Coordinates of C-alpha atoms in Angstrom, one line a residue:
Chain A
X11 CA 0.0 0.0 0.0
X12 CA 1.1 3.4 -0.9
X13 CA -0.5 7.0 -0.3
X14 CA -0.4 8.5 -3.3
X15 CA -1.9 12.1 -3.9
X16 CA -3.1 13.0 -7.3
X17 CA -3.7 17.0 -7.8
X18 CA -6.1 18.2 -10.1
X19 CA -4.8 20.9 -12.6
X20 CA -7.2 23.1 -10.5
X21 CA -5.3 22.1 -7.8
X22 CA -7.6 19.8 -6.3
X23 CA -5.7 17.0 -4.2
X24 CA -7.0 13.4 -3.7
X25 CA -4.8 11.3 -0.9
X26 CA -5.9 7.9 -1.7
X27 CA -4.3 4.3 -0.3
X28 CA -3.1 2.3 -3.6
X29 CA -2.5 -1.3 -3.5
X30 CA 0.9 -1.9 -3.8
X31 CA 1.1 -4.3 -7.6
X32 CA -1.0 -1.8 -9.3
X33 CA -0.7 0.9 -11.1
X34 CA -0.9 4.8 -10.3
X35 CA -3.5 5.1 -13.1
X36 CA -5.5 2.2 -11.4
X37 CA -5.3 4.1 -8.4
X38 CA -6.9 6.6 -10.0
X39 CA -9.7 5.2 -12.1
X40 CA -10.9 2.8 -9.4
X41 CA -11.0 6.0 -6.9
X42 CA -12.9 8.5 -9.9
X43 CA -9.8 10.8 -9.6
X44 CA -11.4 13.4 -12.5
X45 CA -8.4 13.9 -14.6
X46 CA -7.1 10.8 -16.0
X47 CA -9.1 9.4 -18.5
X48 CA -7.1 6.3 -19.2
X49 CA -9.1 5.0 -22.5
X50 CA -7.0 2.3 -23.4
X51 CA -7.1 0.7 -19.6
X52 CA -3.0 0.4 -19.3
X53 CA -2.3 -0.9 -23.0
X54 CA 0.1 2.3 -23.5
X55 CA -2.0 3.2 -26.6
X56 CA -3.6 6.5 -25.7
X57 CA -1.7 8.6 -23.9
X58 CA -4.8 9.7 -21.5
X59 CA -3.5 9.2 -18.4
X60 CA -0.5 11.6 -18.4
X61 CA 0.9 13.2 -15.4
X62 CA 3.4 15.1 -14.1
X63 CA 5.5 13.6 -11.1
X64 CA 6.9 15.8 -8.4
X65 CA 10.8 16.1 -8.9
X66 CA 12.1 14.1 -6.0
X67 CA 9.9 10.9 -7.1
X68 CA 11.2 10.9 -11.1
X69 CA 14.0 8.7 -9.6
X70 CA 11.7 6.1 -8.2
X71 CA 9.2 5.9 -10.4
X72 CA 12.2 4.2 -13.0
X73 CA 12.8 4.9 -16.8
X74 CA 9.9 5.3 -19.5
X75 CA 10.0 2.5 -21.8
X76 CA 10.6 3.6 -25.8
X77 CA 7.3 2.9 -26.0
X78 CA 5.9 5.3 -23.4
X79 CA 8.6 8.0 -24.1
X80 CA 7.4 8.0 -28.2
X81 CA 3.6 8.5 -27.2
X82 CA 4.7 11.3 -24.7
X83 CA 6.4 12.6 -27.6
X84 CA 3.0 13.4 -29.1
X85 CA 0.8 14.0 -26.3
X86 CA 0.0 18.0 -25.2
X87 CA 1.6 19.8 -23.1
X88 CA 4.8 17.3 -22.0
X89 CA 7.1 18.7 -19.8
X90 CA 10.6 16.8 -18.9
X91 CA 8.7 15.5 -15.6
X92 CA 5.7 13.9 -17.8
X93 CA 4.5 10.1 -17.5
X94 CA 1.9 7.8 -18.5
X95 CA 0.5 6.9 -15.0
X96 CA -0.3 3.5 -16.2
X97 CA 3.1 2.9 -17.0
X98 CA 4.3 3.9 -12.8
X99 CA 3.9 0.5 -10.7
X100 CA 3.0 1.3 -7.2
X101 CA 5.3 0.0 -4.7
X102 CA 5.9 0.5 -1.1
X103 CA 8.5 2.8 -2.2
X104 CA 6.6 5.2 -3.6
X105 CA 4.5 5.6 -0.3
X106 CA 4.2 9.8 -0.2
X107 CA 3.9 9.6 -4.1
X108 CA 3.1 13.1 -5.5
X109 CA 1.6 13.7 -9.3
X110 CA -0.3 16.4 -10.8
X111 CA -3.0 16.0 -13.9
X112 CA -2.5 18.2 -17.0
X113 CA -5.3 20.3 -17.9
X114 CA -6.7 17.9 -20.8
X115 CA -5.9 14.8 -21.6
X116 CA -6.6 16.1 -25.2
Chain B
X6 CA -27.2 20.6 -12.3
X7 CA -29.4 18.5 -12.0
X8 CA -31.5 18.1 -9.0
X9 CA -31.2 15.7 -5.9
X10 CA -34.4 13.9 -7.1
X11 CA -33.4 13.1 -10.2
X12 CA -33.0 9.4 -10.9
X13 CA -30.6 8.1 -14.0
X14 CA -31.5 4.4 -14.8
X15 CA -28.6 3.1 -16.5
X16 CA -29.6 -0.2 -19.3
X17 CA -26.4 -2.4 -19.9
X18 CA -23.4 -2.7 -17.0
X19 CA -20.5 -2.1 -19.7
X20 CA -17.6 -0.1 -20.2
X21 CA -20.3 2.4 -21.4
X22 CA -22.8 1.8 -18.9
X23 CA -20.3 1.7 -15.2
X24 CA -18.2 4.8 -16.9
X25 CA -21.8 6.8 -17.0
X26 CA -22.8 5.8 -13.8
X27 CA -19.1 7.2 -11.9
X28 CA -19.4 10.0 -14.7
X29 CA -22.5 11.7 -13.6
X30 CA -21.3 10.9 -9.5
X31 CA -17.8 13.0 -10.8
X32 CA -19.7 15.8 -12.7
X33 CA -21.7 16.5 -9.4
X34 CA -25.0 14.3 -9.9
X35 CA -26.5 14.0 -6.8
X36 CA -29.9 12.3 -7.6
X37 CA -30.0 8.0 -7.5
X38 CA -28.6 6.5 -9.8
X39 CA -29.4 2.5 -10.6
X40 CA -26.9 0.8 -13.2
X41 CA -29.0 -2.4 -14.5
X42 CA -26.0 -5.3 -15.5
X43 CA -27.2 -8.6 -16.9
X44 CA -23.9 -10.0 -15.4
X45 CA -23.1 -11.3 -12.3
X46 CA -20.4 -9.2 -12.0
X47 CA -19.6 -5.0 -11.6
X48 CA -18.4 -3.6 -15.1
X49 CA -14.7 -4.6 -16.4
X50 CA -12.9 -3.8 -19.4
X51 CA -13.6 -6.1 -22.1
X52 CA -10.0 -5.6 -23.9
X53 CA -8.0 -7.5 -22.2
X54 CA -9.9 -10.6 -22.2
X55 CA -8.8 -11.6 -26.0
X56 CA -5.0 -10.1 -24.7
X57 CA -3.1 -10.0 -21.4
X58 CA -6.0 -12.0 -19.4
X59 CA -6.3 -14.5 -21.7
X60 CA -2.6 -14.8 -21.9
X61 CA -2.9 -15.0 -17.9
X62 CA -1.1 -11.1 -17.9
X63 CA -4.2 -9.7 -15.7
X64 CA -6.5 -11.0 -13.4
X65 CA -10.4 -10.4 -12.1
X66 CA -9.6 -7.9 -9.9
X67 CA -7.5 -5.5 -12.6
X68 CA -10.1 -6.1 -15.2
X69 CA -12.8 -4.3 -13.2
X70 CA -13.7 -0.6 -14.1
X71 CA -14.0 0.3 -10.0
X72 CA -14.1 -2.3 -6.7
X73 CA -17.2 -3.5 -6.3
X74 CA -17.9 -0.8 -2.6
X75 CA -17.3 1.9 -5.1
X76 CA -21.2 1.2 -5.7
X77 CA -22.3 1.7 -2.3
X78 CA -20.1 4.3 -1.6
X79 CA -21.2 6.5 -4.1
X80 CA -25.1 5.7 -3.7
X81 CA -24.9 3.6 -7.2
X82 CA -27.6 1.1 -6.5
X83 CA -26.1 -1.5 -8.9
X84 CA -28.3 -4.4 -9.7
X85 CA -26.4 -7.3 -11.4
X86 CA -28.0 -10.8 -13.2
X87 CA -30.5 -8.1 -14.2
X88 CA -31.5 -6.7 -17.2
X89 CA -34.7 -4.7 -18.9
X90 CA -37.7 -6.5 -20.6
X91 CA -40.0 -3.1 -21.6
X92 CA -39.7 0.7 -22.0
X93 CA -42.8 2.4 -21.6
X94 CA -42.0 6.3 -22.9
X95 CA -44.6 7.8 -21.7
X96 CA -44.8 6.7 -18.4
X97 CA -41.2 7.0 -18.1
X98 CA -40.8 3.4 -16.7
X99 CA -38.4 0.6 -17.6
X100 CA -40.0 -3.3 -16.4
X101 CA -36.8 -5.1 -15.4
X102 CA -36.2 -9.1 -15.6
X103 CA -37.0 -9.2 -11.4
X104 CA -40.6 -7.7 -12.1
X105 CA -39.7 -4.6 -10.5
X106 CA -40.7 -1.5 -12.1
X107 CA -38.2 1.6 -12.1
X108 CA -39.2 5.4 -13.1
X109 CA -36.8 7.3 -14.6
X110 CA -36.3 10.8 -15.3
X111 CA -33.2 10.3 -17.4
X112 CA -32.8 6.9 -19.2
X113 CA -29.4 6.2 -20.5
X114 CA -29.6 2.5 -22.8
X115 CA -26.2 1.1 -22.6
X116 CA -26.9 -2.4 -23.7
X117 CA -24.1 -3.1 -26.3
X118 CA -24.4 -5.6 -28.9
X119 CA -24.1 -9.4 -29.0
X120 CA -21.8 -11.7 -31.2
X121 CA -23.4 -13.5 -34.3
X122 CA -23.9 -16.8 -34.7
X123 CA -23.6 -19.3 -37.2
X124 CA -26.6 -20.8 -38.3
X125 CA -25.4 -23.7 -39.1
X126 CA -26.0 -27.5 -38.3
X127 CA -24.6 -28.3 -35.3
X128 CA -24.2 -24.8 -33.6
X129 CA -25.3 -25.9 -30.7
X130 CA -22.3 -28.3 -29.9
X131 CA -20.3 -27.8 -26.8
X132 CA -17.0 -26.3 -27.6
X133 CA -17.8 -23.8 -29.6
X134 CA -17.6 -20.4 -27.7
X135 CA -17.5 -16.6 -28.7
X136 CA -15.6 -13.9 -26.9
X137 CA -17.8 -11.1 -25.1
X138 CA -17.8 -11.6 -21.6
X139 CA -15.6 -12.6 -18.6
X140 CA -17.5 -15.5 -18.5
X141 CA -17.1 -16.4 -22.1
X142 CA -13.3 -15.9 -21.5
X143 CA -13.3 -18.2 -18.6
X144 CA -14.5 -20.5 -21.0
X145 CA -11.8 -20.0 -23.1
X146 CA -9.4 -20.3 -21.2
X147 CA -10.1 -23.5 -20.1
X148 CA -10.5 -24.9 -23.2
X149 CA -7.5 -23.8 -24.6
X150 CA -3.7 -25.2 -23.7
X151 CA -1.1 -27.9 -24.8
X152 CA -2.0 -30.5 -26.9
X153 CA -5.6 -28.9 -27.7
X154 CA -6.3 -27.5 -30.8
X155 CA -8.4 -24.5 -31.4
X156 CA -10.2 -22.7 -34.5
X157 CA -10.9 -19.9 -34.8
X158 CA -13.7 -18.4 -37.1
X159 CA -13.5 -14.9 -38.5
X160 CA -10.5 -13.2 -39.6
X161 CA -10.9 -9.8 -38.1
X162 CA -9.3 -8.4 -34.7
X163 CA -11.0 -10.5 -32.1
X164 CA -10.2 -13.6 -33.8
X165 CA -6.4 -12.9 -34.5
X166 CA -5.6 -12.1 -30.7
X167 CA -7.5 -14.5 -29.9
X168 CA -5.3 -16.7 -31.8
X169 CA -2.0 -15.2 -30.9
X170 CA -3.0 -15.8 -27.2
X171 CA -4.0 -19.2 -28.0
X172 CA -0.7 -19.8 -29.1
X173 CA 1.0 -18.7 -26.4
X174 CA -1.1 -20.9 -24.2
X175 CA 0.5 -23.2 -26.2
X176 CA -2.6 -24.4 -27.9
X177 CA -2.6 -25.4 -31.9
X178 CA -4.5 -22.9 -33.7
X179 CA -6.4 -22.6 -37.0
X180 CA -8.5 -19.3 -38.3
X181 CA -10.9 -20.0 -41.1
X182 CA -11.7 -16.9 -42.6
X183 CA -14.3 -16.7 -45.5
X184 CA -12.7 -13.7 -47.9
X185 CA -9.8 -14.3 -49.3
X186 CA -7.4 -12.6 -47.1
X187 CA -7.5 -11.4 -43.0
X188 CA -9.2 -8.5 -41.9
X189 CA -10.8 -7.7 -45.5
X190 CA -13.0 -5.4 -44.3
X191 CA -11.3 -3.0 -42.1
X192 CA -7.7 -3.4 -43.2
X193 CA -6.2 -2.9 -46.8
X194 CA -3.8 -5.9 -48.7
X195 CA -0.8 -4.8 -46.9
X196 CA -1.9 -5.2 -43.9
X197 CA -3.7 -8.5 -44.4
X198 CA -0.7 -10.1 -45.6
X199 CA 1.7 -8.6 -43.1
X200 CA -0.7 -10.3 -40.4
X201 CA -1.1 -12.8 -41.9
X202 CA 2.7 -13.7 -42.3
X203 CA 3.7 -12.6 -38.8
X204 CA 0.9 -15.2 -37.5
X205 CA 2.0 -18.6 -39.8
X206 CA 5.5 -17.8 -38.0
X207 CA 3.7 -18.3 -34.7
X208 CA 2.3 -21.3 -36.5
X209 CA -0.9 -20.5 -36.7
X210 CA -2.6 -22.1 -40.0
X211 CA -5.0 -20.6 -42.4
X212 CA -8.1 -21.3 -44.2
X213 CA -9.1 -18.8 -46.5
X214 CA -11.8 -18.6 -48.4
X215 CA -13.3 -21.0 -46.7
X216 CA -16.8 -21.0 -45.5
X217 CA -18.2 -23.0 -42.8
X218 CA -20.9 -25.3 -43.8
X219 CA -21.4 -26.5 -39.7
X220 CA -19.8 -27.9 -36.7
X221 CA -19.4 -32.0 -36.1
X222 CA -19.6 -33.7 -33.0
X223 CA -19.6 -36.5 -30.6
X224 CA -21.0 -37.0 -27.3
X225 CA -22.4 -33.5 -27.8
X226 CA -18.7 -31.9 -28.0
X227 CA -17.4 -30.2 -31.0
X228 CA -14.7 -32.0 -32.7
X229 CA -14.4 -30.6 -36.1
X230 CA -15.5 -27.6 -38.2
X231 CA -17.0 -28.8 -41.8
X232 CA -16.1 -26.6 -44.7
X233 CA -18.5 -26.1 -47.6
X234 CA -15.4 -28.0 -49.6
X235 CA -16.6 -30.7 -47.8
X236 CA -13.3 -31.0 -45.8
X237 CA -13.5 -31.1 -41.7
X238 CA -10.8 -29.1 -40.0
X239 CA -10.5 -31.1 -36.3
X240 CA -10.6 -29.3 -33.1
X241 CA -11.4 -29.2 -29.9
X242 CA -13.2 -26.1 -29.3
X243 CA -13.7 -22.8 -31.8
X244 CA -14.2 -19.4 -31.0
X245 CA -16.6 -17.7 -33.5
X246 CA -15.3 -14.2 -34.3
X247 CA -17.6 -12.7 -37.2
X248 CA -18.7 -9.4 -36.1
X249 CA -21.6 -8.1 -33.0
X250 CA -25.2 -6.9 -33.4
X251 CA -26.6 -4.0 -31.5
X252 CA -29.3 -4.8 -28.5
X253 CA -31.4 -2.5 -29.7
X254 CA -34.6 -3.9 -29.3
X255 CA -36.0 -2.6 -26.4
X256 CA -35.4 0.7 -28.2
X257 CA -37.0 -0.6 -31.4
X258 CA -39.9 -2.0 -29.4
X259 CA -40.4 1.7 -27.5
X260 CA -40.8 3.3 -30.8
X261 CA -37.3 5.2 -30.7
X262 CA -35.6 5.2 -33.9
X263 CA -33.3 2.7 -35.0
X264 CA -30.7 2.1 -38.0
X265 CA -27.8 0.1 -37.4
X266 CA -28.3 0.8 -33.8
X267 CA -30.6 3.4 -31.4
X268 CA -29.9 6.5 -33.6
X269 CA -28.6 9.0 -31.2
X270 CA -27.3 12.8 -31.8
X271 CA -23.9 14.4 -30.4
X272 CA -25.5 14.4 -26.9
X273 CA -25.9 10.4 -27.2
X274 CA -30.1 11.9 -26.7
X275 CA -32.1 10.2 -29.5
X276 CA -35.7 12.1 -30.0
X277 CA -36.7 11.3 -27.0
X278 CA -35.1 14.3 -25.1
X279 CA -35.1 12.1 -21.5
X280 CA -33.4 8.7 -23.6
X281 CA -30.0 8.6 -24.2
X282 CA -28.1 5.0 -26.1
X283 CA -24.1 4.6 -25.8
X284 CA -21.7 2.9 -26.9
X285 CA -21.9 0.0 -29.1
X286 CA -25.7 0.2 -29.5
X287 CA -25.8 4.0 -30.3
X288 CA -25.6 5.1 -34.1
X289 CA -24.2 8.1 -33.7
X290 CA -23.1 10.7 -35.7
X291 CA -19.3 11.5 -36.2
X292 CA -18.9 14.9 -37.8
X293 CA -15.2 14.2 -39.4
X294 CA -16.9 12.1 -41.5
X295 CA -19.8 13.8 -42.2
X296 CA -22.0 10.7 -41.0
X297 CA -23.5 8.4 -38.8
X298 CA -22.4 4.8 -37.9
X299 CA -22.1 2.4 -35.3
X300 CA -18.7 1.8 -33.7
X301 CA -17.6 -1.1 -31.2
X302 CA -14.9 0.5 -29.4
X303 CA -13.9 1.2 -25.7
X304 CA -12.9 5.1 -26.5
X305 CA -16.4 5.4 -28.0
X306 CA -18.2 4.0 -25.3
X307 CA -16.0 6.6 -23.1
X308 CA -17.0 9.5 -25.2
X309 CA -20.6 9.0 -25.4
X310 CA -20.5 8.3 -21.6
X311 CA -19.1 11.8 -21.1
X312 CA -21.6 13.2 -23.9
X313 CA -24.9 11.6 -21.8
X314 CA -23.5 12.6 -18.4
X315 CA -22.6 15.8 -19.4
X316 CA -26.1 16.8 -21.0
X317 CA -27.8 15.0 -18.3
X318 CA -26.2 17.7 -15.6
X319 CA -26.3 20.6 -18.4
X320 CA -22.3 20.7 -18.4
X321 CA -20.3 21.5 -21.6
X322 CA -20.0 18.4 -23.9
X323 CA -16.8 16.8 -24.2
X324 CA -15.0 18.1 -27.1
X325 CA -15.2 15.9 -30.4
X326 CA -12.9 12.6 -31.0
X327 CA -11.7 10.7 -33.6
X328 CA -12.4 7.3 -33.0
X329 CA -9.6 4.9 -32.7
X330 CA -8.9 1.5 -31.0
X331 CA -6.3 -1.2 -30.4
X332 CA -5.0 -4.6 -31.2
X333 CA -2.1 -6.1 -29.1
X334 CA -0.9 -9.7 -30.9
X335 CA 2.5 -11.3 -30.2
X336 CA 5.2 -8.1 -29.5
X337 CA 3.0 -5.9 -31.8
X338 CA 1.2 -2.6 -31.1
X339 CA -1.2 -2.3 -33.6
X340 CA -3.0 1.4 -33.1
X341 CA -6.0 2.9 -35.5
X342 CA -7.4 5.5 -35.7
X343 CA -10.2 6.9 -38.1
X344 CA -12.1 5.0 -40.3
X345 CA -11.3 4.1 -43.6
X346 CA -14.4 5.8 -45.5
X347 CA -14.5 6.9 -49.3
X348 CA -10.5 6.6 -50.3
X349 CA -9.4 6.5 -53.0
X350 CA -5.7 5.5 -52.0
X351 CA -3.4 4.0 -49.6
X352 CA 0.1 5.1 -48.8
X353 CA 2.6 2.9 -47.1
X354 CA 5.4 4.5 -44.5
X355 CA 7.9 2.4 -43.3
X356 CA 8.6 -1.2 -43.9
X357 CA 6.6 -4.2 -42.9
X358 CA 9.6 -6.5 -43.0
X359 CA 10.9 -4.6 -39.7
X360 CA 7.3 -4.4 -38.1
X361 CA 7.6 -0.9 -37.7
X362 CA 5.2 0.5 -40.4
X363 CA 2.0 2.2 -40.9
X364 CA -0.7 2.2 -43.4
X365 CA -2.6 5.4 -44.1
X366 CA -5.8 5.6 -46.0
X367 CA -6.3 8.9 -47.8
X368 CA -9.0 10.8 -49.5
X369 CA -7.2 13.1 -52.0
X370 CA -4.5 14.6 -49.8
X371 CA -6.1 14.1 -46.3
X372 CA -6.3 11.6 -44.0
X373 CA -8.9 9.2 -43.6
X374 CA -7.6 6.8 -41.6
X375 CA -4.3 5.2 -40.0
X376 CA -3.2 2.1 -38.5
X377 CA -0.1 1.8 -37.2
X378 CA 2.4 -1.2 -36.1
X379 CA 4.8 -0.2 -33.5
X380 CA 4.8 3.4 -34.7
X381 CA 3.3 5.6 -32.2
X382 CA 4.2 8.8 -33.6
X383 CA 2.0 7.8 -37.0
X384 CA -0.6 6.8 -35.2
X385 CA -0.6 10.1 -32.9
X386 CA 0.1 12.3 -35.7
X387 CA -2.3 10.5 -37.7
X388 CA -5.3 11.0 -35.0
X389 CA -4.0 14.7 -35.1
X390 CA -4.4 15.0 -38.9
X391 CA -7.5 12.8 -39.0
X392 CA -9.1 15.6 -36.7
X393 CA -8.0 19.2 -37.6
X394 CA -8.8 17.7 -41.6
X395 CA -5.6 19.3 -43.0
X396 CA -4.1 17.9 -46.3
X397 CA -1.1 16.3 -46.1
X398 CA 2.5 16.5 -48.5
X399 CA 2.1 12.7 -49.2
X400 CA 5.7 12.5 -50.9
X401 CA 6.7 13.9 -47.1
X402 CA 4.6 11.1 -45.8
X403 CA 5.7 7.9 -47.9
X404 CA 9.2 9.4 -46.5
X405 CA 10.0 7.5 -42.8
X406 CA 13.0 9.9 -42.6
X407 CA 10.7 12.8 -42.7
X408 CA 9.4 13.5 -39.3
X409 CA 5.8 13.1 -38.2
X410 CA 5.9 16.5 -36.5
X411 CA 7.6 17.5 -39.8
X412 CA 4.7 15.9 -42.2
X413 CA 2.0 18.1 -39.6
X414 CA 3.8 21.1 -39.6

């Protein structure tokens, strides 16, 4: 189990307990975080369920597959710190796990 | 908003259905809302049952769309092994299978469609399963393993994961197909062969052309599927994989409109301003295209879910998508999007020998259509294009060492 808080681009934040095996964008869509639309359900085919993880996590949340990094590549508004959420297994290391929602996932 | 009284009977325990039901709960509805499932079970994502479940990559718990207390919690009175028999408009009432009577003041129909069988002799033979539900998955999945040998009928997306699962369940598998080639009505040659080759070196075997003529048995078990040839291909169980028709008839039978589906407008509201149909029993319009159709896909179940429970608590609709969906088989990443309507040609980037390539169906000089094999930025690009309907340089994009972001600019 890990607490993970998701912030809304309206700033918004959503503590919620994740099971440690899943993924952050699980954590999300079985809690209703609004924000991460996650079409494709963890396939890494859609790009809707970017975030942005809070600079001391990048580390621990380990390296974007090619994959991953060439649908970022075309998603909106990417910044260096930008993920796809279903990509980020929760572990009991990332306990205090921070990530914020762009404003679309559009 | 809409008001605290205001109850939203949800038809059909989907992807479409559970995603309107949380929806409305996220967009502030604060009326009851009851989600009607014929299954025993909460909603799930259907994808994964022909791919990583099957395959054993994903289990029960991941498949589902939310924990089952998410229900409770947020005053979703979800009724499962349940589904509705009559629609009486005027009295805004739907009779469900229990005998109980629910009034609605929003109605959203989110029955989906069901596969279509053969009807051929023997059809009723155990052994020979189709691929909608967990449960029919179950099936599967128990049927199929070492030293059993599965066909698989229909050529089209369903049946080839299905098969590429199969195999690596270590199962023997055949796919009849009755055009000529795989996937001849969504894909073009290119991409029908390329499959096609990528699955005989997973051993998998082909009948093409082939048309089944019925199903033999003994003891009441399939053990072979009879071609029209007069030939018998021996299995042990098949999977029939020829296409879905909507459950519209509830609709039909209330008087609403139907066409190859409930006909529904960009709201997911069809005439009758307090009914709303999603998902793969809606025939909706799709503007980029300048029609209406019916589309079986999880982002268009997602979309019309936003479009009923935005309109349902007067919040902007969701802005307009192009379609698109998914195929995952062996280490491939096959991504559409669009649909492949009035072109007049096809233009190949890349190379299929390296599966890395993508197929683009155009209309003059704009974009129809893509689907792309382990080439994210076509496919992204492509969606992109497909949407703002620019024209394209098509020498630019027959050229992989031109840039995607180069053939948008």
């Amino acid at each position: 189990m890990a607490k993970i808080t998701y912030v809304e681009h309206d700033g918004t934040e959503h503590a919620i307990d994740v099971k440690t095996g899943l993924t952050v964008m699980e954590g999300a869509v079985k809690n209703n975080i609004p924000g991460i639309d996650a079409d494709c359900g963890g396939a890494c085919a859609c790009a809707t369920c970017h975030v942005y993880v809070d600079g001391e996590w990048l580390a621990k949340t380990g390296a974007k597959s090619a994959m991953e990094d060439s649908m970022l590549d075309f998603a909106e508004n990417v910044e260096p710190n930008s993920r796809l959420s279903c990509q980020i297994k929760v572990s009991d290391e990332l306990d205090g796990l921070v990530v914020r929602l762009p404003e679309s996932q559009h | 908003m809409s008001h605290s009284d205001t109850h939203v009977v949800i038809l059909g325990a989907g992807h479409a259905g559970g995603t309107a039901a949380a929806l409305l709960r996220q967009y502030g509805h604060e009326g009851p809302i009851t989600l009607v499932g014929e299954e025993p079970i909460p909603p799930y994502q259907r994808p994964p049952l022909s791919k990583a479940w099957l395959k054993g990559e994903a289990d029960a718990e991941s498949l589902a769309l939310k924990p089952l207390e998410f229900y409770a919690e947020h005053g979703i009175d979800f009724r499962p092994n349940t589904r509705a028999t009559k629609l009486a408009r005027e009295a805004k009432q739907v009779t469900l299978s229990t005998g109980e009577v629910l009034t609605y003041d929003f109605l959203i129909i989110a029955t989906g469609a069901r596969a279509i069988k053969l009807p051929v002799e023997g059809a009723h033979l155990d052994g020979l399963l189709e691929l909608r539900t967990a449960a029919d998955a179950e099936i599967l999945k128990a049927t199929i393993g070492p030293g059993k040998r599965l066909a698989v009928i229909g050529g089209g997306y369903i049946g080839l994961e299905a098969a590429a699962s199969g195999r690596a369940l270590g199962a023997e598998v055949v796919v009849i197909e009755r055009e000529p080639r795989l996937l001849a009505r969504v894909a073009c040659e290119e991409l029908s062969t390329f499959f096609l080759d990528y699955h005989r070196r997973h051993d998998v075997t082909f009948e093409l052309g082939a048309t089944v003529a019925g199903f033999e048995g003994e003891n009441g078990r399939v053990t072979g599927v009879k071609l029209a040839d007069g030939r018998v291909i021996a299995c042990d169980a098949a999977l029939i994989g020829v296409g879905a028709a909507p459950n519209d008839e509830i609709a039909k039978e209330a008087g609403l409109e139907t066409a190859r589906g409930i006909v529904v407008d960009l709201e997911a509201r069809t005439a009758d301003r307090s009914i709303f149909a999603i998902g793969d029993v809606a025939h909706r319009p799709m503007p980029i295209y300048d029609r209406m159709f019916r589309m079986e896909s999880v982002p268009n179940a997602l979309e019309q879910a936003k479009q009923a429970a935005s309109a349902i608590v007067g919040r902007a609709p969701p802005p307009g998508e192009v379609p698109w969906q998914w195929s995952d088989q062996y280490d491939l990443k096959l991504q559409i999007a669009g649909y492949a309507f009035d072109v007049d040609r096809i233009l190949l980037r890349g190379d299929p020998a390296n599966a890395k390539f993508a197929v683009f169906h155009l209309k003059g000089d704009q974009i129809q259509s893509v689907e792309a094999i382990n080439s994210p930025p076509e496919f992204m690009m492509g969606k992109l294009l497909i949407a703002n309907r620019k024209p394209v340089d098509l020498d630019k994009l027959a050229d992989p060492s031109v840039s995607m972001k180069e053939v948008a600019a």
